[in-house]
GROMACS .gro file of C-alpha atoms in nm:
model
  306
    1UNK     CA    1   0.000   0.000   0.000
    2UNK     CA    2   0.158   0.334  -0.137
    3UNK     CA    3   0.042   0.703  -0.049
    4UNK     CA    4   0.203   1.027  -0.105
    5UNK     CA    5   0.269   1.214   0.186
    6UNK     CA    6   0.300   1.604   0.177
    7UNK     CA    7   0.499   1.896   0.388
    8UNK     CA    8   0.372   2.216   0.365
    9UNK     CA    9   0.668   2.366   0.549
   10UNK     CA   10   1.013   2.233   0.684
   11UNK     CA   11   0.976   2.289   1.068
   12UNK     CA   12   1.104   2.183   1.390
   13UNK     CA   13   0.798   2.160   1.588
   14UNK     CA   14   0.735   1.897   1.296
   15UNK     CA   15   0.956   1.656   1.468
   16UNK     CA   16   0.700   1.386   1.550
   17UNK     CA   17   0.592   1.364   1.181
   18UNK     CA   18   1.023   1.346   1.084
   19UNK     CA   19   1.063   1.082   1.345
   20UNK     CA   20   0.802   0.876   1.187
   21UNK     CA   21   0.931   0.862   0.881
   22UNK     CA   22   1.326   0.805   0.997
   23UNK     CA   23   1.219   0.532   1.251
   24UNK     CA   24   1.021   0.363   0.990
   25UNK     CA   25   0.710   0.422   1.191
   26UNK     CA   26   0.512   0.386   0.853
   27UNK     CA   27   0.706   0.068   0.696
   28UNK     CA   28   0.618  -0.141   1.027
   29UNK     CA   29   0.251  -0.074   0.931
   30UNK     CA   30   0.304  -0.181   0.574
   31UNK     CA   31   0.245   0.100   0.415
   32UNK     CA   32   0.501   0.310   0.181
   33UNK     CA   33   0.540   0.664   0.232
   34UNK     CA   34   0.649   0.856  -0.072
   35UNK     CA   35   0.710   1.211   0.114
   36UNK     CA   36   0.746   1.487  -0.108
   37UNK     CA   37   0.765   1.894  -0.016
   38UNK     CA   38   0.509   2.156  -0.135
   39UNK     CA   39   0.610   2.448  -0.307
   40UNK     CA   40   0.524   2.676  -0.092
   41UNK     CA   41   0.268   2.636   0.247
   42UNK     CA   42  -0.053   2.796   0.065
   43UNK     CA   43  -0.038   2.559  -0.262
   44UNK     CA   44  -0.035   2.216  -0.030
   45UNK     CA   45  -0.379   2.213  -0.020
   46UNK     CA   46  -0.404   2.229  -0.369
   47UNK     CA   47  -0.212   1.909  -0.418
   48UNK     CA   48  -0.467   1.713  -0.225
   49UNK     CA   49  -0.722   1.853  -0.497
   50UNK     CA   50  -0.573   1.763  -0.822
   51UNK     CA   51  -0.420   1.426  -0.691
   52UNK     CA   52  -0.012   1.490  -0.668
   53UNK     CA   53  -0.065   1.409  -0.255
   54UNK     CA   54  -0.313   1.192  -0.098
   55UNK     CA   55  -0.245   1.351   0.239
   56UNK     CA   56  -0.046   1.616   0.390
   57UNK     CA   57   0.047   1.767   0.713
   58UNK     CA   58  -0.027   2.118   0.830
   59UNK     CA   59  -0.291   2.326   1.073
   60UNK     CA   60  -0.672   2.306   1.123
   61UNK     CA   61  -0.639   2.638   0.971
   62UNK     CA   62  -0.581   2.536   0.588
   63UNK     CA   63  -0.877   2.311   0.597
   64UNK     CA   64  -1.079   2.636   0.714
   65UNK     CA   65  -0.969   2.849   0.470
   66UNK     CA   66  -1.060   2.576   0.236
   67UNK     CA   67  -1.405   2.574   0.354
   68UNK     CA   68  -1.424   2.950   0.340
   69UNK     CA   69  -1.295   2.927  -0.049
   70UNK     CA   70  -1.411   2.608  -0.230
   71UNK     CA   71  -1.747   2.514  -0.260
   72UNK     CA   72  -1.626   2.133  -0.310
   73UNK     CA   73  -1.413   2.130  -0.015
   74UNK     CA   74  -1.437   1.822   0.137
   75UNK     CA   75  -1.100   1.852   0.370
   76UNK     CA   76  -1.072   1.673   0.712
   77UNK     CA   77  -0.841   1.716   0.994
   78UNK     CA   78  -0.778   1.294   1.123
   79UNK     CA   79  -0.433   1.242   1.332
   80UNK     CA   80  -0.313   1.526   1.557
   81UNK     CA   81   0.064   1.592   1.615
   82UNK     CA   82   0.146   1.922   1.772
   83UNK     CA   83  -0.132   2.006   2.041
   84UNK     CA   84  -0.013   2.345   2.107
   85UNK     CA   85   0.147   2.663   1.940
   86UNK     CA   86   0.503   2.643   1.847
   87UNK     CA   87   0.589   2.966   1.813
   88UNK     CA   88   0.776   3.236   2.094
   89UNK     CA   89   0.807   3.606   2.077
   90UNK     CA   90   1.204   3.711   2.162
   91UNK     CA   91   1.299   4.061   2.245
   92UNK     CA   92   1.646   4.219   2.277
   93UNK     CA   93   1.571   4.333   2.596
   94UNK     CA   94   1.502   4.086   2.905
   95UNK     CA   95   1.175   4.070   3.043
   96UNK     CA   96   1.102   3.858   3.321
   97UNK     CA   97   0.746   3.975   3.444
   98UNK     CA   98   0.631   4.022   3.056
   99UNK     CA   99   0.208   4.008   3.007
  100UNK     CA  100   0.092   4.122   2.637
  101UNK     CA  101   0.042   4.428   2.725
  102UNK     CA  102   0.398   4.501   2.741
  103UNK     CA  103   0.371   4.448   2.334
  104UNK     CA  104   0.151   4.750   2.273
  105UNK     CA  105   0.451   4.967   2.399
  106UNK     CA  106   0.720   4.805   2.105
  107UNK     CA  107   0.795   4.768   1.811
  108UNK     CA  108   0.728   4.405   1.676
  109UNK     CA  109   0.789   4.185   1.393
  110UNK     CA  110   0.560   3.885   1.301
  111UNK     CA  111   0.570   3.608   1.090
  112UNK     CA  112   0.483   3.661   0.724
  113UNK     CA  113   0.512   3.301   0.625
  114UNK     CA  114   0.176   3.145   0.720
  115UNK     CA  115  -0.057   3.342   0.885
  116UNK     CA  116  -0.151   3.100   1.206
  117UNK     CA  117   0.084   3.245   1.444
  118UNK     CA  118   0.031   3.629   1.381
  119UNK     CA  119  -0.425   3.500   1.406
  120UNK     CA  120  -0.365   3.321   1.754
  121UNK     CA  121  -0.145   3.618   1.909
  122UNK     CA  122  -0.392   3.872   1.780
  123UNK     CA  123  -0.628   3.633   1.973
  124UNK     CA  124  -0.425   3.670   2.306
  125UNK     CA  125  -0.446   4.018   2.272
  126UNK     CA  126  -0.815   4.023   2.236
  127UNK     CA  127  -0.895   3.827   2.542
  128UNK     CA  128  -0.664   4.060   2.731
  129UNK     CA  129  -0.865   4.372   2.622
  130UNK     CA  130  -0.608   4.467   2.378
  131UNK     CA  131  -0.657   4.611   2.026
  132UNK     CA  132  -0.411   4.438   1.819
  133UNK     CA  133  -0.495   4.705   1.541
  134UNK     CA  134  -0.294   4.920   1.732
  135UNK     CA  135   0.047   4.790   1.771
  136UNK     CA  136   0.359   4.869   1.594
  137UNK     CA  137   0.350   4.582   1.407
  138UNK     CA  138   0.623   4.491   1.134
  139UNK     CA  139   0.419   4.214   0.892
  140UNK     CA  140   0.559   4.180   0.576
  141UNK     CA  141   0.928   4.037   0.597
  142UNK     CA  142   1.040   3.658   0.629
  143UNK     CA  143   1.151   3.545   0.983
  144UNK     CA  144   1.546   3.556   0.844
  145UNK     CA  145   1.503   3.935   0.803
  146UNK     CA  146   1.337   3.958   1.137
  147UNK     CA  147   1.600   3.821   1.288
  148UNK     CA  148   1.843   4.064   1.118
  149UNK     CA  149   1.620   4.344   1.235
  150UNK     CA  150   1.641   4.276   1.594
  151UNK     CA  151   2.058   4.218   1.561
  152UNK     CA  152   2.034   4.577   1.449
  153UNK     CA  153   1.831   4.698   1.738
  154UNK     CA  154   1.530   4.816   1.440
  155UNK     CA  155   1.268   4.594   1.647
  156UNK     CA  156   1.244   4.522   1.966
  157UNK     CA  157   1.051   4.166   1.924
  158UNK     CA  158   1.010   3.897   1.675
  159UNK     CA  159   0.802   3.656   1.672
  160UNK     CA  160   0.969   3.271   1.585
  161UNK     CA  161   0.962   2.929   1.558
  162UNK     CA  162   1.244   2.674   1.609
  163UNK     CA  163   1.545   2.673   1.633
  164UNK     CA  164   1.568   3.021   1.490
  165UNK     CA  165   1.446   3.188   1.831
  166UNK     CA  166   1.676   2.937   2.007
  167UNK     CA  167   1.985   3.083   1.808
  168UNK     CA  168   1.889   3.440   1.907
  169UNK     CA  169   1.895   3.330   2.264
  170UNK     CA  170   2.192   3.115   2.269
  171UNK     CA  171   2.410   3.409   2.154
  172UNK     CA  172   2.272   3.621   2.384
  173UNK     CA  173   2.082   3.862   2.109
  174UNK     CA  174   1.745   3.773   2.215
  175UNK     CA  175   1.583   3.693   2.548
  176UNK     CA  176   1.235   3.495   2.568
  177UNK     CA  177   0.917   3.686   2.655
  178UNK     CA  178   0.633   3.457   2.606
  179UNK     CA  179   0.618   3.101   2.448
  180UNK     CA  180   0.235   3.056   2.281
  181UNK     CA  181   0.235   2.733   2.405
  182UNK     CA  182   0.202   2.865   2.743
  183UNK     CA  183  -0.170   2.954   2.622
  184UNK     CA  184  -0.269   2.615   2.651
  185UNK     CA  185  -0.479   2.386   2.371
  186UNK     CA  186  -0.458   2.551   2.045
  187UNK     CA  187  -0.457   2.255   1.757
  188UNK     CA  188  -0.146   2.319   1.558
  189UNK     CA  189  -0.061   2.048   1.314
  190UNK     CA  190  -0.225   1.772   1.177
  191UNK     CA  191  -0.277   1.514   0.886
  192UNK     CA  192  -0.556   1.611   0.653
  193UNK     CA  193  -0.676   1.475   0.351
  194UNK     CA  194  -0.999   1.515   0.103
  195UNK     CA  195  -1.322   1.282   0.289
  196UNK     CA  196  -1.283   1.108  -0.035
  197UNK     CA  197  -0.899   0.997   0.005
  198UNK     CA  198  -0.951   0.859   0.347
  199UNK     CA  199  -1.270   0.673   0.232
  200UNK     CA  200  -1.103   0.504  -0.082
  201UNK     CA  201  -0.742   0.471   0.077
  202UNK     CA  202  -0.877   0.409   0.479
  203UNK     CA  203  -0.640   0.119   0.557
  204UNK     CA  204  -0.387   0.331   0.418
  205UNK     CA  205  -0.497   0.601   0.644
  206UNK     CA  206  -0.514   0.418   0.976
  207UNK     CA  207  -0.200   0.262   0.892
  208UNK     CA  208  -0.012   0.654   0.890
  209UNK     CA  209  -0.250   0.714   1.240
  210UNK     CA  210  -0.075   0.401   1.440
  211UNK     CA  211   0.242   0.478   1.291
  212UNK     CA  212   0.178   0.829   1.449
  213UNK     CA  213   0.064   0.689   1.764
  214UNK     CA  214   0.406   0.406   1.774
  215UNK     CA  215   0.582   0.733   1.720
  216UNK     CA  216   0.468   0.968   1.989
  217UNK     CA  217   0.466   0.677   2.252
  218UNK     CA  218   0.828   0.649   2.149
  219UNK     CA  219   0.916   1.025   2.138
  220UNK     CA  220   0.819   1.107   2.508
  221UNK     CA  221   0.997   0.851   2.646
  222UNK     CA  222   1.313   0.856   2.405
  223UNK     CA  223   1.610   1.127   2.503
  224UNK     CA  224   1.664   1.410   2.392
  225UNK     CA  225   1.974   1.340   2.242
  226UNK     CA  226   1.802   1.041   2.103
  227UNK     CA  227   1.544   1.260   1.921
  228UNK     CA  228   1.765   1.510   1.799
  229UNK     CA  229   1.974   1.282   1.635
  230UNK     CA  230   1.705   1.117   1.505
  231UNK     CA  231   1.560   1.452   1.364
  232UNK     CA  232   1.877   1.562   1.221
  233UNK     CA  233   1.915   1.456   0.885
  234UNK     CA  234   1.608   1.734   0.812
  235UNK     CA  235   1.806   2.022   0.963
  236UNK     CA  236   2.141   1.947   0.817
  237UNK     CA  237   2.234   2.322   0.824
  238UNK     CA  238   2.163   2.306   1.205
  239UNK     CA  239   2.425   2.228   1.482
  240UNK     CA  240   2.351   1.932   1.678
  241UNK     CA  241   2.368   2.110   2.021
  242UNK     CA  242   2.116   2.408   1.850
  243UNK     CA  243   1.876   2.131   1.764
  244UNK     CA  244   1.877   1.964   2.045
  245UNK     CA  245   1.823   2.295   2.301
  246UNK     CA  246   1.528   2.385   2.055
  247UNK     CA  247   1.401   2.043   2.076
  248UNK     CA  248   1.428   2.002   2.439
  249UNK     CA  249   1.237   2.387   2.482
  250UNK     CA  250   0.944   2.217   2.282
  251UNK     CA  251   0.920   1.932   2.490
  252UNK     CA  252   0.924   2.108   2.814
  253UNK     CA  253   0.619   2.340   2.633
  254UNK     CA  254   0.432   2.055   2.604
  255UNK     CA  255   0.368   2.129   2.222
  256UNK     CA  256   0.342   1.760   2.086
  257UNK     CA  257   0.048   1.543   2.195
  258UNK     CA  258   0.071   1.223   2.335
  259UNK     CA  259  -0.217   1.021   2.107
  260UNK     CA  260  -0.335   1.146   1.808
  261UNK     CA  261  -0.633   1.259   1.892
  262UNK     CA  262  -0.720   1.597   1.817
  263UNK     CA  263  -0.877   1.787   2.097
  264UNK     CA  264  -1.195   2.017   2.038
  265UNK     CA  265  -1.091   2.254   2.274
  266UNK     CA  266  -0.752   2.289   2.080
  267UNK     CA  267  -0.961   2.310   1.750
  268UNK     CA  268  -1.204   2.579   1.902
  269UNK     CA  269  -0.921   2.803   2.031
  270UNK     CA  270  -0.723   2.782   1.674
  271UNK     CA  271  -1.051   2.852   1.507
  272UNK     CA  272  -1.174   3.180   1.748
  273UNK     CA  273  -0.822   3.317   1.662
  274UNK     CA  274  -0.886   3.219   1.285
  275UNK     CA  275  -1.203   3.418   1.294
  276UNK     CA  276  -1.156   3.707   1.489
  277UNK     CA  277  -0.888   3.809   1.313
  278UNK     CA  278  -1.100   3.803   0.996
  279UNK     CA  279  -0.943   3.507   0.833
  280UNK     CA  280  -1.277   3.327   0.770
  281UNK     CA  281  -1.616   3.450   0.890
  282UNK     CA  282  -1.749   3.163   1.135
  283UNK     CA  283  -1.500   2.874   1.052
  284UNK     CA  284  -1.575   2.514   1.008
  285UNK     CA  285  -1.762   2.335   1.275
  286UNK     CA  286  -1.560   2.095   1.450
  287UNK     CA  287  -1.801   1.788   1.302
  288UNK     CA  288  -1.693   1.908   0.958
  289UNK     CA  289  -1.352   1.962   1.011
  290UNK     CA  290  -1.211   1.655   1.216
  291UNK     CA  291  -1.260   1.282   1.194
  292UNK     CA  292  -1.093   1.130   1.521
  293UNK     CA  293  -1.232   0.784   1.465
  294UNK     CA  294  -0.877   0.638   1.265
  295UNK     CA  295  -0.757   0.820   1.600
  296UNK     CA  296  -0.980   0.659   1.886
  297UNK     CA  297  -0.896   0.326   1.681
  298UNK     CA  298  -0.512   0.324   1.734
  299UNK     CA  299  -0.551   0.459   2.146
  300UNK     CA  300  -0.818   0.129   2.142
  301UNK     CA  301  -0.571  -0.111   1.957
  302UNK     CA  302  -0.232   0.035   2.184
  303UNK     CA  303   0.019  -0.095   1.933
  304UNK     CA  304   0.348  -0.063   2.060
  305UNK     CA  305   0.626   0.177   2.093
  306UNK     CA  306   0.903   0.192   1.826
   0.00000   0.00000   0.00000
């Protein structure tokens, strides 16, 4: 059994989904991965569409803004892998007692890359009373020239993923001022496929969701050495000791789940952040937009670690 298997985006907080395929998660379930790279994050959905992927990993958010675009969507969310928000705001100054308030006050940079992480911080904002409208917000350069921008003192926060906001920190430019994670539930990344696909290829589907499951039961108990050697062969620009302090930051966040299940609390807070920042008007109801039961079926059938 053969399925094609996209990325919409190379990323550390991915690391569940890497370790899978490097363990040979997939093989022990008999089924062969062919794992290919879209071109860029906004045309992966696209692939699922016209047939060049049968499945691909990435947020609850692309198969809302699916929903919200194509009349013939038919996209569902069925094997959860990070359970909470990946991404960290680093300033050059330190801040030990920081609350978002402190943002409306500087000068900030978010990501232009994909537009989850700049829709749930709005979010915090909102349910703090804040009016995100109103900050001095940088939102049209690449995380890179972020970076660059805060080594030249031209922002005073950017917000990061892995391990770039570990590198600003290591070297002393940057000091951490709020991880997203800390926000609690907030469904990040999952697989998600057409409700066709996973009809007409199920076995093939349940097969990637125990492989999943072997993998995360293997992942929190593994080192962190362990997993960062593991991971390594899809950062090979990255040092090993980098890697591994990113890696261990996102495991002491809490950001991967432990089953596959995705949560609807984590769904609901991704969505209110998709909507109130006027992404999509009321989003997709959880019914429509997940499918845990390839999900509940591996937790029922235990299989074991790697």
């Amino acid at each position: 059994m053969a399925i094609v298997l996209q990325e919409s985006l190379r990323g550390l907080f991915y690391a569940p989904y890497y370790a899978a395929l490097a363990l040979g998660a997939y093989d022990r379930e008999g089924i062969e991965v062919h794992f290919v790279s879209a071109a860029t994050p906004g045309a992966a959905p696209n692939a699922l569409f016209d047939g060049s992927a049968d499945v691909s990993w990435g947020g609850p958010m692309r198969v809302n803004q699916l929903y919200q675009k194509r009349a013939d969507c038919d996209l569902v969310c069925f094997g959860e892998a990070v359970t909470r928000d990946p991404f960290l705001l680093v300033g050059r100054e330190r801040r030990l007692n920081f609350t978002t308030a402190d943002l409306m006050s500087a000068r900030i940079a978010t990501v232009s890359e994909v537009p989850t992480p700049w829709l749930c911080l709005q979010e915090d904002l909102r349910r703090a009373g804040l009016d995100p409208d109103k900050l001095d917000r940088v939102a049209d350069r690449g995380m890179g020239e972020n970076m660059a921008a805060l080594r030249r003192g031209d922002i005073d926060v950017v917000q990061l993923f892995q391990p770039l906001a570990e590198e600003l920190i290591a070297d002393g430019t940057g000091h951490l001022w709020y991880a997203a994670a800390d926000r609690g539930p907030c469904s990040y990344t999952t697989f998600y496929t057409r409700r066709a696909t996973l009809a007409a290829k199920r076995e093939e589907m349940a097969g990637l969701v125990r492989g999943l499951y072997r993998t995360q039961k293997w992942l929190h108990r593994t080192s962190d050495q362990t997993l960062a050697e593991t991971v390594q062969p899809y950062f090979p620009t990255v040092s090993q000791s980098l890697l591994r302090a990113a890696l261990v930051r996102y495991r002491a966040l809490g950001i991967w789940g432990h089953n596959p299940i995705l949560p609807r609390d984590g769904y609901e807070r991704l969505k209110a952040g998709l909507v109130s920042g006027g992404f999509v008007g009321a989003g997709t109801p959880f019914e429509t937009a997940v499918d845990n039961s390839l999900a509940e079926a591996a937790v029922r059938a235990d299989p074991p670690s790697l």
